[in-house]
Coordinates of C-alpha atoms in Angstrom, one line a residue:
X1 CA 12.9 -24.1 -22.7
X2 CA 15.7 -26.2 -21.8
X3 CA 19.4 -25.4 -23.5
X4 CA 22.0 -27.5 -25.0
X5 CA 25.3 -26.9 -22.6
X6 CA 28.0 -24.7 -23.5
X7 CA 31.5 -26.4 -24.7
X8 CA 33.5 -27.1 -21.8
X9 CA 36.6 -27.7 -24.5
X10 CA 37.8 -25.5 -26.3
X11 CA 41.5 -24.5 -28.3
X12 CA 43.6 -23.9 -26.0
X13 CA 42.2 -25.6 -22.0
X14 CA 39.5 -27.2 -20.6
X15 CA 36.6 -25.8 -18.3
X16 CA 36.7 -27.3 -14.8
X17 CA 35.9 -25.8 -11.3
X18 CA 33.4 -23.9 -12.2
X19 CA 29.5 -24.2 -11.1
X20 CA 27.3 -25.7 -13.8
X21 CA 24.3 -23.2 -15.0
X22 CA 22.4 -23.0 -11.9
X23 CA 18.6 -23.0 -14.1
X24 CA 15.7 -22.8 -11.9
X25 CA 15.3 -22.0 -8.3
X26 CA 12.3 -22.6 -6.3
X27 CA 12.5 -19.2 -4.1
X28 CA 9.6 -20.8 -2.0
X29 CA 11.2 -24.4 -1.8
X30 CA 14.8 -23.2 -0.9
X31 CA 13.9 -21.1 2.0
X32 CA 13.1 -22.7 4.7
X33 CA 12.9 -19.6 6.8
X34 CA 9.9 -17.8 4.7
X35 CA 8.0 -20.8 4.9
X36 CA 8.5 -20.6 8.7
X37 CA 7.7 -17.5 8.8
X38 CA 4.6 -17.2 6.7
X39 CA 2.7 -20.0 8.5
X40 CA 3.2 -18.1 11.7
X41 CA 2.6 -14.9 11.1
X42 CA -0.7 -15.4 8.4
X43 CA 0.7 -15.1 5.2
X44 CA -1.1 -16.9 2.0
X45 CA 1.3 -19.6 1.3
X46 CA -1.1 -21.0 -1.5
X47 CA -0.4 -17.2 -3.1
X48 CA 3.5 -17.1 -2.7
X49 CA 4.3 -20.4 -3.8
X50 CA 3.5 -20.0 -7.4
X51 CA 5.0 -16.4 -7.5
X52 CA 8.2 -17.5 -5.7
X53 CA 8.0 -20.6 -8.0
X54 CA 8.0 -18.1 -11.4
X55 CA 10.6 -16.0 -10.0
X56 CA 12.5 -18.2 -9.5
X57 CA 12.7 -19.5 -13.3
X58 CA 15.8 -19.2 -15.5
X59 CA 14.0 -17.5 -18.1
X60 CA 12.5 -14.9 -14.8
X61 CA 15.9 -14.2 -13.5
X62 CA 17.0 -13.4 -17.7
X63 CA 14.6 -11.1 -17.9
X64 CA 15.2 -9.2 -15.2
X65 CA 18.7 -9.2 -16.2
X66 CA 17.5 -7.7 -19.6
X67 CA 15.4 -4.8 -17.4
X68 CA 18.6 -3.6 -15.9
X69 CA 21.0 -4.0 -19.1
X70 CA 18.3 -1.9 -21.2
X71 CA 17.6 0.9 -19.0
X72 CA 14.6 3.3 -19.9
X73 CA 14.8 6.1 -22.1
X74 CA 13.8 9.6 -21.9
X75 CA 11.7 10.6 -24.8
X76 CA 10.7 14.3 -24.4
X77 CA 9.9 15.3 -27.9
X78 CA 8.1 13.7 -30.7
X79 CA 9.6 14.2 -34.0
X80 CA 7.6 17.3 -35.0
X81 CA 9.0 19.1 -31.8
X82 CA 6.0 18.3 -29.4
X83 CA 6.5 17.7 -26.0
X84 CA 5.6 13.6 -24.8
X85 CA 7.4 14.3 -21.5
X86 CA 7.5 10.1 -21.8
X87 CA 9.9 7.2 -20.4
X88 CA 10.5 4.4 -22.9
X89 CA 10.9 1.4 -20.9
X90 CA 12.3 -2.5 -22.4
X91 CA 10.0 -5.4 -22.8
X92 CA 11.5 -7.5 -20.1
X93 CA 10.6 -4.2 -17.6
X94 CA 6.9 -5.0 -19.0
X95 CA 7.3 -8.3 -18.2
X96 CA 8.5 -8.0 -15.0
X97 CA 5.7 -5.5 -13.7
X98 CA 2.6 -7.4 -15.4
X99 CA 4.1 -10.8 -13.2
X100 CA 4.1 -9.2 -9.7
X101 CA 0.7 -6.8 -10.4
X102 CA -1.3 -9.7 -11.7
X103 CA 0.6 -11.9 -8.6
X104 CA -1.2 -9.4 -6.4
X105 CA 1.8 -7.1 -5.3
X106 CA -0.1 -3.8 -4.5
X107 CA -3.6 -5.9 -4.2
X108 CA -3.4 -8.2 -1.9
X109 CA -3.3 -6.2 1.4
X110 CA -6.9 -4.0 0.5
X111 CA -8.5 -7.1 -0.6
X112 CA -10.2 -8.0 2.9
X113 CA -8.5 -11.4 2.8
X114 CA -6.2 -12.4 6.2
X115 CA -2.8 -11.9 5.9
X116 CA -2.7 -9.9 2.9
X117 CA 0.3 -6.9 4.2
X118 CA 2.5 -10.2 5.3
X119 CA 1.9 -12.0 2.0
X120 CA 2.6 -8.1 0.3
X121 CA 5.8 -8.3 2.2
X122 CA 7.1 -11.6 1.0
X123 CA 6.7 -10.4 -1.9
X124 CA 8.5 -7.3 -2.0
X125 CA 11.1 -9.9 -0.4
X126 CA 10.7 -12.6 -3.5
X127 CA 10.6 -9.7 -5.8
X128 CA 13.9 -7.7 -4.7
X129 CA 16.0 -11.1 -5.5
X130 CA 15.5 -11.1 -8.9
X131 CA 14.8 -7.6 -10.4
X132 CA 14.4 -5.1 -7.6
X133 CA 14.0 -1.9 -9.6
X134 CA 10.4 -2.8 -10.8
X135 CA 9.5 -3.0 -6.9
X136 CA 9.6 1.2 -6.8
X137 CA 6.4 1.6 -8.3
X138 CA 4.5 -1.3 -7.5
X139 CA 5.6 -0.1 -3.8
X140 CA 4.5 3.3 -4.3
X141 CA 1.2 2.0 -5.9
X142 CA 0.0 -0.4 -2.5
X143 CA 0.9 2.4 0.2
X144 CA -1.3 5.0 -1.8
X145 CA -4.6 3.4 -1.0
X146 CA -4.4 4.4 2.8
X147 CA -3.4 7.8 2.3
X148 CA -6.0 8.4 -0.5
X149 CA -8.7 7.2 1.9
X150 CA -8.2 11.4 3.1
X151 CA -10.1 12.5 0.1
X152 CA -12.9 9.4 -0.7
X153 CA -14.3 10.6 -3.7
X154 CA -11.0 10.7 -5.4
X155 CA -10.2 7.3 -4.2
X156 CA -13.4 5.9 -5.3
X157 CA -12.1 6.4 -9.1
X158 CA -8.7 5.6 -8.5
X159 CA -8.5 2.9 -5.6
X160 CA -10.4 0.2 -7.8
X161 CA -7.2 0.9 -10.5
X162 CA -4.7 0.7 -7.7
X163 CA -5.8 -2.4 -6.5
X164 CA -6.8 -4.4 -9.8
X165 CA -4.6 -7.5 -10.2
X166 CA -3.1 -5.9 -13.6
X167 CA -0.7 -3.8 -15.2
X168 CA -1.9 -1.2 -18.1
X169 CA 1.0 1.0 -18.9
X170 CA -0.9 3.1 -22.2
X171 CA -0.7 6.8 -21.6
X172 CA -4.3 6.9 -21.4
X173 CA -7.0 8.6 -18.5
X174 CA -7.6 6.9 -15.7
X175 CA -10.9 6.1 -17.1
X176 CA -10.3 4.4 -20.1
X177 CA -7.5 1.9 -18.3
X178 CA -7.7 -1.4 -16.1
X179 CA -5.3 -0.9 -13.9
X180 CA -3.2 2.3 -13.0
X181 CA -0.2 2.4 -11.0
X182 CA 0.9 5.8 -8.9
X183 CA 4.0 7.2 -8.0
X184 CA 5.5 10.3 -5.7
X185 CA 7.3 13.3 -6.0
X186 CA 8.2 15.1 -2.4
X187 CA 11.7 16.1 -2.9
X188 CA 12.7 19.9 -3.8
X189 CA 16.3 20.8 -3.8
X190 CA 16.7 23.4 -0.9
X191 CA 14.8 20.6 1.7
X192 CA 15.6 16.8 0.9
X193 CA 13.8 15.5 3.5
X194 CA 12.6 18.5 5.1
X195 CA 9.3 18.5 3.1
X196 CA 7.8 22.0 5.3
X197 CA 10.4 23.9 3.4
X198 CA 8.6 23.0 -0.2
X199 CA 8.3 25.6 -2.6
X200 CA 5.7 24.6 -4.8
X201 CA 3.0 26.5 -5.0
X202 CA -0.5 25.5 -5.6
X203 CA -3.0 28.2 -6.8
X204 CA -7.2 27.2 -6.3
X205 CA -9.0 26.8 -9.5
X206 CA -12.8 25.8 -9.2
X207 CA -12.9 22.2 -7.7
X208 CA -9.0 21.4 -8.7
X209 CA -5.7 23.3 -7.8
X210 CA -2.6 24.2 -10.3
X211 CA 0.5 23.8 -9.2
X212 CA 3.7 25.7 -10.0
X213 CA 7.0 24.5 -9.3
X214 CA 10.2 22.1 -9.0
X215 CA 10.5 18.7 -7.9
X216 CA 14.1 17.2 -7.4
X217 CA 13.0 13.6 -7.2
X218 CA 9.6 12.4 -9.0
X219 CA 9.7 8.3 -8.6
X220 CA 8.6 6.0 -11.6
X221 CA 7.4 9.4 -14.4
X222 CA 5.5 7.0 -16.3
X223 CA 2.7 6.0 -13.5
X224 CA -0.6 7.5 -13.5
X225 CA -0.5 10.1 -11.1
X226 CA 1.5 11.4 -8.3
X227 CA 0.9 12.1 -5.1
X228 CA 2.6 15.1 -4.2
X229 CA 3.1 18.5 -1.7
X230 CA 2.7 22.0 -2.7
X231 CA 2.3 25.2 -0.8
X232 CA -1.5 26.1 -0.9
X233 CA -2.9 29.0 1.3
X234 CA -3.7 27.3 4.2
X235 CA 0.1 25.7 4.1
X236 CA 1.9 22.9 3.2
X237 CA -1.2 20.4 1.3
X238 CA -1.4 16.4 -0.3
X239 CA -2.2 16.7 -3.7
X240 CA -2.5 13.8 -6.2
X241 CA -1.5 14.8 -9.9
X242 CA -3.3 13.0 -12.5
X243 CA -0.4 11.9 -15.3
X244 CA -2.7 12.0 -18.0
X245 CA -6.1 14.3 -18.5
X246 CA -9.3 13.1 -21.1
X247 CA -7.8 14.7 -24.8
X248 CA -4.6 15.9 -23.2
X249 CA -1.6 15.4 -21.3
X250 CA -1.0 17.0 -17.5
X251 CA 1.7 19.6 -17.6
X252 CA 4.6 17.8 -15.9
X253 CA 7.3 18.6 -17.6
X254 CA 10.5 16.0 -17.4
X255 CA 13.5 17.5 -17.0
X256 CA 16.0 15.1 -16.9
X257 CA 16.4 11.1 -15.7
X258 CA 18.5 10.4 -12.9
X259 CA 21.5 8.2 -13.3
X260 CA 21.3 6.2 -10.5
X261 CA 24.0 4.2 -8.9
X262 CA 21.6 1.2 -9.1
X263 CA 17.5 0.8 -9.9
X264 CA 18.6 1.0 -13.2
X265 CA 15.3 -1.0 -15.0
X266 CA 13.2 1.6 -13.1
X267 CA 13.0 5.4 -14.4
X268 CA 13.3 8.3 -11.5
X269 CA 13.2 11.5 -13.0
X270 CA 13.5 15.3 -12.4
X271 CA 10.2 17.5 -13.1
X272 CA 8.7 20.4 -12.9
X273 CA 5.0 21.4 -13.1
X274 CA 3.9 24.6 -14.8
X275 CA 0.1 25.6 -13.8
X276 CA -0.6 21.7 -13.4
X277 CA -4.1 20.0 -12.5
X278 CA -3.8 18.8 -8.9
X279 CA -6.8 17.6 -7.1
X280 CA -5.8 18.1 -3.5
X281 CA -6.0 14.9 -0.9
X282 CA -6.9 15.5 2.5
X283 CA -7.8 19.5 4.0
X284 CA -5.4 22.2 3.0
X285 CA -2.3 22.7 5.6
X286 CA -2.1 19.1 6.5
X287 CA -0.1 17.7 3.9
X288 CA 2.5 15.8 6.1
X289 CA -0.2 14.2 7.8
X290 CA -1.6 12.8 4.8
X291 CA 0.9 11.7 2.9
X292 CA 2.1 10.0 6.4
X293 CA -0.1 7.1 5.6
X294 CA 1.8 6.5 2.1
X295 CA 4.8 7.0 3.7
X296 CA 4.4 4.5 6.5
X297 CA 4.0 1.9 4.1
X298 CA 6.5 2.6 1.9
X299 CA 8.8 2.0 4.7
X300 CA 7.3 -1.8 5.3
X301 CA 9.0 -2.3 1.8
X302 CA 11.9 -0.6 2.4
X303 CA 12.4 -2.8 5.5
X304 CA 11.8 -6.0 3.5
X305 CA 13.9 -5.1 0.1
X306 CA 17.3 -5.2 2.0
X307 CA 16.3 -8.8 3.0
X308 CA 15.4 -10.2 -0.2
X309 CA 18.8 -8.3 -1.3
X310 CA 20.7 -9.8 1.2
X311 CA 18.8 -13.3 0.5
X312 CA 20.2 -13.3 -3.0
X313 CA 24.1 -12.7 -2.3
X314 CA 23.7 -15.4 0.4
X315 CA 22.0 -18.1 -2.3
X316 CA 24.5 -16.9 -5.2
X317 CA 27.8 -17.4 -2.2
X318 CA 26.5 -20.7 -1.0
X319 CA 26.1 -21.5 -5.0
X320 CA 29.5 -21.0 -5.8
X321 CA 31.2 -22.3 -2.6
X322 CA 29.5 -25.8 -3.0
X323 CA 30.8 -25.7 -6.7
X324 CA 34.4 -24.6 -6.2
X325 CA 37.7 -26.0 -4.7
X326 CA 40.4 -24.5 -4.0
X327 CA 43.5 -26.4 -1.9
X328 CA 42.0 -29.8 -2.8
X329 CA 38.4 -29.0 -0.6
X330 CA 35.0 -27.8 -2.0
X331 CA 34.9 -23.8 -0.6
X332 CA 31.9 -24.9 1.6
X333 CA 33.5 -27.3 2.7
X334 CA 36.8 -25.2 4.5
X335 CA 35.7 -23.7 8.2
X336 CA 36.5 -19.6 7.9
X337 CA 34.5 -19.8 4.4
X338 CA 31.6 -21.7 6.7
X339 CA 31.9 -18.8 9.4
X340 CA 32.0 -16.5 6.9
X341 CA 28.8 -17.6 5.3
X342 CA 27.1 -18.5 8.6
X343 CA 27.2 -15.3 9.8
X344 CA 25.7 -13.8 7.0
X345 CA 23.1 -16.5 7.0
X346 CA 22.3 -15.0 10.6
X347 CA 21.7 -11.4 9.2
X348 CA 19.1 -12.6 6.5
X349 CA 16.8 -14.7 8.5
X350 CA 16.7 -11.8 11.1
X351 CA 15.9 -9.4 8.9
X352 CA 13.3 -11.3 7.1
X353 CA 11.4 -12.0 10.5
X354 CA 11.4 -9.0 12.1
X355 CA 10.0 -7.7 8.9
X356 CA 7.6 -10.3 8.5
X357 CA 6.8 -9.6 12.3
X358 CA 6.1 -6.0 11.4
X359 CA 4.0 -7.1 8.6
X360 CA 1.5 -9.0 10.9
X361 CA 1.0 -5.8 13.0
X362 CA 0.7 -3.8 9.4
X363 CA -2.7 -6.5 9.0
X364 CA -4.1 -6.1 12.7
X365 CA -6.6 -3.5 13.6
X366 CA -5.8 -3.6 17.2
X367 CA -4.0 0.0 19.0
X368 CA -1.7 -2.3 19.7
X369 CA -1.0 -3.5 16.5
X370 CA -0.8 0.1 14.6
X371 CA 1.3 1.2 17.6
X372 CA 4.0 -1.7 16.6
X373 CA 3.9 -1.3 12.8
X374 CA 4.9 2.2 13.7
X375 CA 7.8 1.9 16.1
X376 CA 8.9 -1.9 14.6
X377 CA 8.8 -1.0 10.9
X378 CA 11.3 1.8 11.9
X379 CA 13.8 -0.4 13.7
X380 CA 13.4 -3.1 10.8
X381 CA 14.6 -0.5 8.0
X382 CA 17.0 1.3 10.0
X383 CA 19.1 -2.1 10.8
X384 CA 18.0 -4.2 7.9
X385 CA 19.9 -1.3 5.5
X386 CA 22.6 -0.7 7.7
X387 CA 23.2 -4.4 7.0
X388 CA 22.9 -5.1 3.6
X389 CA 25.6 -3.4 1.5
X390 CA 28.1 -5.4 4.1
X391 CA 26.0 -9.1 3.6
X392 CA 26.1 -8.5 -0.3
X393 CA 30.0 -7.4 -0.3
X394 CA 31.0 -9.9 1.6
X395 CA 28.8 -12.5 -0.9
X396 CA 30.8 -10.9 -3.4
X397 CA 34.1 -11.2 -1.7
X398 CA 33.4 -15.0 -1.5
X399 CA 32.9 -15.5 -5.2
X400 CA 36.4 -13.8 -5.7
X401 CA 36.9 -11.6 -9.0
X402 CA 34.0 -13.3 -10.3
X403 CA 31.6 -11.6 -7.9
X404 CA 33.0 -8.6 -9.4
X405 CA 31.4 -9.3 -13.0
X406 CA 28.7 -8.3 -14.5
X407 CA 28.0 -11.7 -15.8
X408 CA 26.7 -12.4 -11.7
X409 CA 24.0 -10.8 -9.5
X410 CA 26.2 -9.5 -7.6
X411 CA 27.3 -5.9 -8.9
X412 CA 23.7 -5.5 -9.2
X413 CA 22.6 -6.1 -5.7
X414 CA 25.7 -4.2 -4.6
X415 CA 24.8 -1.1 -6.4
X416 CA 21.3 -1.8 -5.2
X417 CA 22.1 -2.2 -1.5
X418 CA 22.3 1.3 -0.1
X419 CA 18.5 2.1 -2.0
X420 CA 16.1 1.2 0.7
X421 CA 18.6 3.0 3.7
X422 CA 17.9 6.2 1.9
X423 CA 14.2 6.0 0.0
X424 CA 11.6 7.2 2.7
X425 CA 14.1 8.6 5.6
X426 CA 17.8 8.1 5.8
X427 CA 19.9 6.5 8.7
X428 CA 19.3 10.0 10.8
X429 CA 15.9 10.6 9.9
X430 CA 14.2 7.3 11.3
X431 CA 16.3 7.3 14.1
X432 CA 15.1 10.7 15.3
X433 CA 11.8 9.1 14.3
X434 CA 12.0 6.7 16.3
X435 CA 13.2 9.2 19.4
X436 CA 10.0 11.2 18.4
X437 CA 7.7 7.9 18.5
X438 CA 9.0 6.6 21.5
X439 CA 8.2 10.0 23.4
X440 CA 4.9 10.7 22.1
X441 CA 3.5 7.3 21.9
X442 CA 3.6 5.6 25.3
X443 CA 1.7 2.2 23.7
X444 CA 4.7 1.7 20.8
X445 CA 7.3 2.0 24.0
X446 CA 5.0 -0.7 25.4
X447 CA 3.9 -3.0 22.9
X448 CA 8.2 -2.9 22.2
X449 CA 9.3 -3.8 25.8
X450 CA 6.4 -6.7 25.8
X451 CA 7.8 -8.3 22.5
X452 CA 11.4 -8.0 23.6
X453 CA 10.5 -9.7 27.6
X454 CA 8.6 -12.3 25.4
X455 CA 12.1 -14.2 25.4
X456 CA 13.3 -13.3 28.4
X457 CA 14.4 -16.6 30.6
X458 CA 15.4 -18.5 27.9
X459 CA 19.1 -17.6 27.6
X460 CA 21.0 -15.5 29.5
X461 CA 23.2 -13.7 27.7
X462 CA 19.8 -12.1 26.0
X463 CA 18.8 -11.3 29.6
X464 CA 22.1 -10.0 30.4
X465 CA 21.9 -7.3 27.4
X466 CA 18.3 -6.6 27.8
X467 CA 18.8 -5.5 31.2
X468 CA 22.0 -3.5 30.2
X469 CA 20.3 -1.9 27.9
X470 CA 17.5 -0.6 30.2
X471 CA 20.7 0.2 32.3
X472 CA 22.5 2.6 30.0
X473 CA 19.1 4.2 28.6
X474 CA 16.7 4.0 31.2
X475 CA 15.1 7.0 29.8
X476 CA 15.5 8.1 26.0
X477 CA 19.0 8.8 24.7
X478 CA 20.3 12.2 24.0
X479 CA 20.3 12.7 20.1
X480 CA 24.2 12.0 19.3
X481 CA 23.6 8.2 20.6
X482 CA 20.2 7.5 18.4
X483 CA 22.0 5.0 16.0
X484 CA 23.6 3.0 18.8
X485 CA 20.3 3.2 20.6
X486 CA 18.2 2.4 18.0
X487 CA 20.6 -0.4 16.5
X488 CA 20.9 -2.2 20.0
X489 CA 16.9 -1.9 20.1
X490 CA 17.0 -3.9 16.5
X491 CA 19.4 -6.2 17.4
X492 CA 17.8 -6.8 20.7
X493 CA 13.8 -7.1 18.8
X494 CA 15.7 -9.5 16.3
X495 CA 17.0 -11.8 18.7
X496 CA 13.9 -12.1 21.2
X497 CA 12.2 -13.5 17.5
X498 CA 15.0 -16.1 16.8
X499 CA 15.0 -17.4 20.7
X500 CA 11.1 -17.8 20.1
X501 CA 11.0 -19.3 16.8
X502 CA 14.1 -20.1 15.2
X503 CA 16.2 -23.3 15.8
X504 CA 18.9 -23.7 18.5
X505 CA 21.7 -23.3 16.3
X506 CA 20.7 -20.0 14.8
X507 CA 19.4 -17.9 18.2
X508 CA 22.4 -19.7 19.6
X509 CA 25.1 -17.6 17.5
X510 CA 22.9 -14.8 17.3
X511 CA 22.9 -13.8 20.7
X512 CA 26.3 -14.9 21.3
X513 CA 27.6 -12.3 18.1
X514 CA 25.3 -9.5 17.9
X515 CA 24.6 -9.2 22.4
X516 CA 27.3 -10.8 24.0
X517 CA 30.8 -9.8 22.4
X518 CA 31.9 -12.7 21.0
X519 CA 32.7 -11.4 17.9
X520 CA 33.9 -8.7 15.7
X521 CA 33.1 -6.0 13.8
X522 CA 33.7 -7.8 10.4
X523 CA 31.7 -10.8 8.8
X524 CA 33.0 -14.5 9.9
X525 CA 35.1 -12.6 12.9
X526 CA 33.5 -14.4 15.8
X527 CA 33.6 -18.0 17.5
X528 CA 32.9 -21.1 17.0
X529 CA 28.9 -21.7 16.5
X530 CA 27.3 -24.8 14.7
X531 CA 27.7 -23.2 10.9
X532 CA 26.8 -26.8 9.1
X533 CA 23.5 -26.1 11.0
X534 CA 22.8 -22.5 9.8
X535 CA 24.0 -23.2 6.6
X536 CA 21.6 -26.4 5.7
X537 CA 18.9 -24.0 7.2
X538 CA 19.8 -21.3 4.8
X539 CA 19.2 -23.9 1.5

């Protein structure tokens, strides 16, 4: 519904210099680059345009602002002193999660149509812009089907739920629901991310398990189920705990929420189960290897977030800079705020296709394909993260104090930035991954090298770095040099995609800043490079 505008007079001065309410933004219309990028790697355009359209609404972007102002609420008690073990959640968080699940969010990829993990991926892209924290477990939610396909008559009640294009948040059985959404809880307190030293114990009872014990990080308390790892006879087991049982609730018992630095709409809590139901996914003693499959999924959306963050800051810069002066010129308008932008410009449309790269091999059934998604969807979240709390500081910086206020995105996207960099491996952990993958899978190690000589012979200052590259590690790296390994390797994927399918302008200053030297370590600190180009490509 369209507004009257607010006074621009008042007592004491008048309003001028500042940008008008922005009100809608097409997500799919602005960005140039997505478009690009879903034609040629098999996205569904026909299903992203409406959903970018929608988020991109006024009234969308208000309500998410409403998810994050109201955070959830802990409701452990009712008032006769039962336990609910329950997360109260706003409206506009309602709102939020019924748009993407009926939009297709965790569907789209298991419903046998082409394209549907790089349409998934746009949207966790579209998504992240305008209320990231409902992402969590819609994420969680999609990369369950795979790893529930260990156990198939367990994923024949729940996979039909997973996948429905709905959202059905009553604490009711998974019977008597349309739609169920499912979360995880991994994380015990004396191993972080070292999962073999879990503690939880799980105890054989007829066809089902109960499980006793601690868990440091459960993701999104309200979904239906979890899937989870506990310490059964035969070692370290998958096990997926139903939330809520026919006439009764589970025994997970919510200890506290976590207050987060950001992913404030969404709930992550601390739990503990005491002789809970578990029905156990996958053989007893091969728990990693299960709940590999969720995990390697989760990560495709942990490599797209930070790009739909960083998209965001860029469009709420470029906003204010064509709306403000300052020394009788239009911010845009003055050449370091142009380099400044332009370089961040080059980080986004990087990171978005080398994600949406990664996506396409996530859809093919090919060795090939499955050995890319591993080794690429590594590289994209280790660089894409590394990337993001800089792009969204340095969007801020550009707004000036106002980037600092709560009234903009930008606190927001700041607080969310460092998220995805530490969900599902930190900066350490997928670079030894990537070590690990390298070494044991000789067909990732090729199907890399073939997508990097892809550009080869088109400029030379690419050639020039490939080949040093090769030069400095002709073998793997010793483990102290696995970041700068793995971040030239990024850098290196990124730009043999913009030389292929990006205009001159933007592989141009790509290559010349992130291979060759000619620029510094800080954003806008290189030379000169065609910046009216890159930024009328950037919307």
């Amino acid at each position: 519904m369209a507004k009257l505008p607010a006074r621009d007079r008042v007592a004491t001065h008048e309003v001028t210099n500042q940008p008008p309410a922005e009100g809608d933004r097409d997500l799919w219309a602005c960005d140039s680059v997505l478009r690009e990028a879903i034609a040629r790697e098999g996205g569904r355009a026909e299903t992203l345009s409406p959903y970018a359209a929608t988020l991109g609404l006024a009234e969308t972007r208000e309500t998410g602002r409403a998810a994050n102002e109201h955070p959830p609420e802990l409701k452990l008690f009712d008032r006769a002193g039962r336990r609910l073990d329950e997360v109260s959640f706003h409206p506009a968080y309602h709102r939020m999660m019924t748009l993407s699940a009926e939009a297709g969010y965790a569907a789209l990829p298991w419903d046998s149509a082409a394209g549907g993990h790089v349409s998934h991926a746009a949207m966790v892209y579209l998504a992240s812009q305008v209320e990231p924290g409902h992402c969590c477990p819609l994420t969680m939610t999609y990369a369950a089907t795979p790893a529930l396909r260990a156990a198939p008559e367990i994923a024949s009640d729940w996979v039909p739920r997973l996948t429905a294009r709905a959202y059905d948040p009553r604490p009711l059985p998974l019977a008597r629901k349309s739609a169920a959404t499912l979360g995880m809880a991994m994380t015990e307190k004396q191993g972080g991310s070292d999962v073999r030293a879990n503690a939880t114990v799980a105890e054989r009872e007829g066809d089902h398990y109960r499980l006793t014990g601690h868990k440091w990080f459960c993701s999104a308390p309200m979904s239906d189920g979890f899937l989870t790892l506990a310490q059964a006879p035969e070692g370290l087991t998958c096990f997926l705990v139903p939330r809520w049982l026919e006439g009764s609730r589970n025994a997970i018992q919510i200890q506290r929420l976590k207050d987060k630095l950001g992913n404030r709409s969404n709930a992550s809590a601390e739990i503990e189960y005491d002789n809970t139901l578990a029905l156990r996914i996958g053989d007893e003693g091969h728990g990693v290897r299960t709940i590999i499959e969720m995990v390697h999924h989760t990560r495709l959306d942990t490599a797209m977030a930070p790009a739909g963050l960083m998209r965001a800051a860029l469009c709420e810069a470029l906003y204010w800079t064509r709306h403000r002066s300052a020394f009788q010129r239009r911010l845009i308008d003055q050449p370091l705020m142009q380099a400044v932008l332009a370089d961040l410009a080059l980080d986004v449309e990087a990171a978005l296709v080398l994600g949406l790269r990664v996506a396409r091999a996530f859809d093919g059934d090919s060795p090939e394909d499955r050995a890319f998604a591993r080794i690429g969807v590594a590289l994209a979240k280790f660089h894409s993260n590394k990337r993001a709390p800089l792009v969204t500081y340095e969007a801020m910086e550009a707004l000036g104090g106002m980037g600092y206020v709560e009234d903009t995105p930008l606190p927001l996207l700041y607080r969310e930035a460092p998220l995805n960099g530490i969900w599902e491996g930190s900066g350490n952990v997928i670079c030894l991954d990537i070590l690990r993958t390298l070494a044991k899978e000789p067909l990732a190690a090729e199907t890399l090298r073939a997508e990097l000589q892809a550009a080869t012979g088109s400029d030379p200052r690419y050639d020039a770095a490939l080949k040093a590259h090769l030069a400095r590690w002709p073998a793997l790296p010793p483990e102290a040099e696995a970041r700068w390994f793995a971040e030239r390797l990024a850098l290196l994927l990124q730009a043999s995609l913009l030389i292929r399918h990006a205009p001159g302008a933007v592989s141009d200053a790509f290559t010349a800043t992130r291979l060759a030297g000619e620029a510094g370590r800080i954003a806008g600190a290189m030379g000169a490079c065609d910046s009216a180009a890159i930024l009328a490509r950037a919307g």
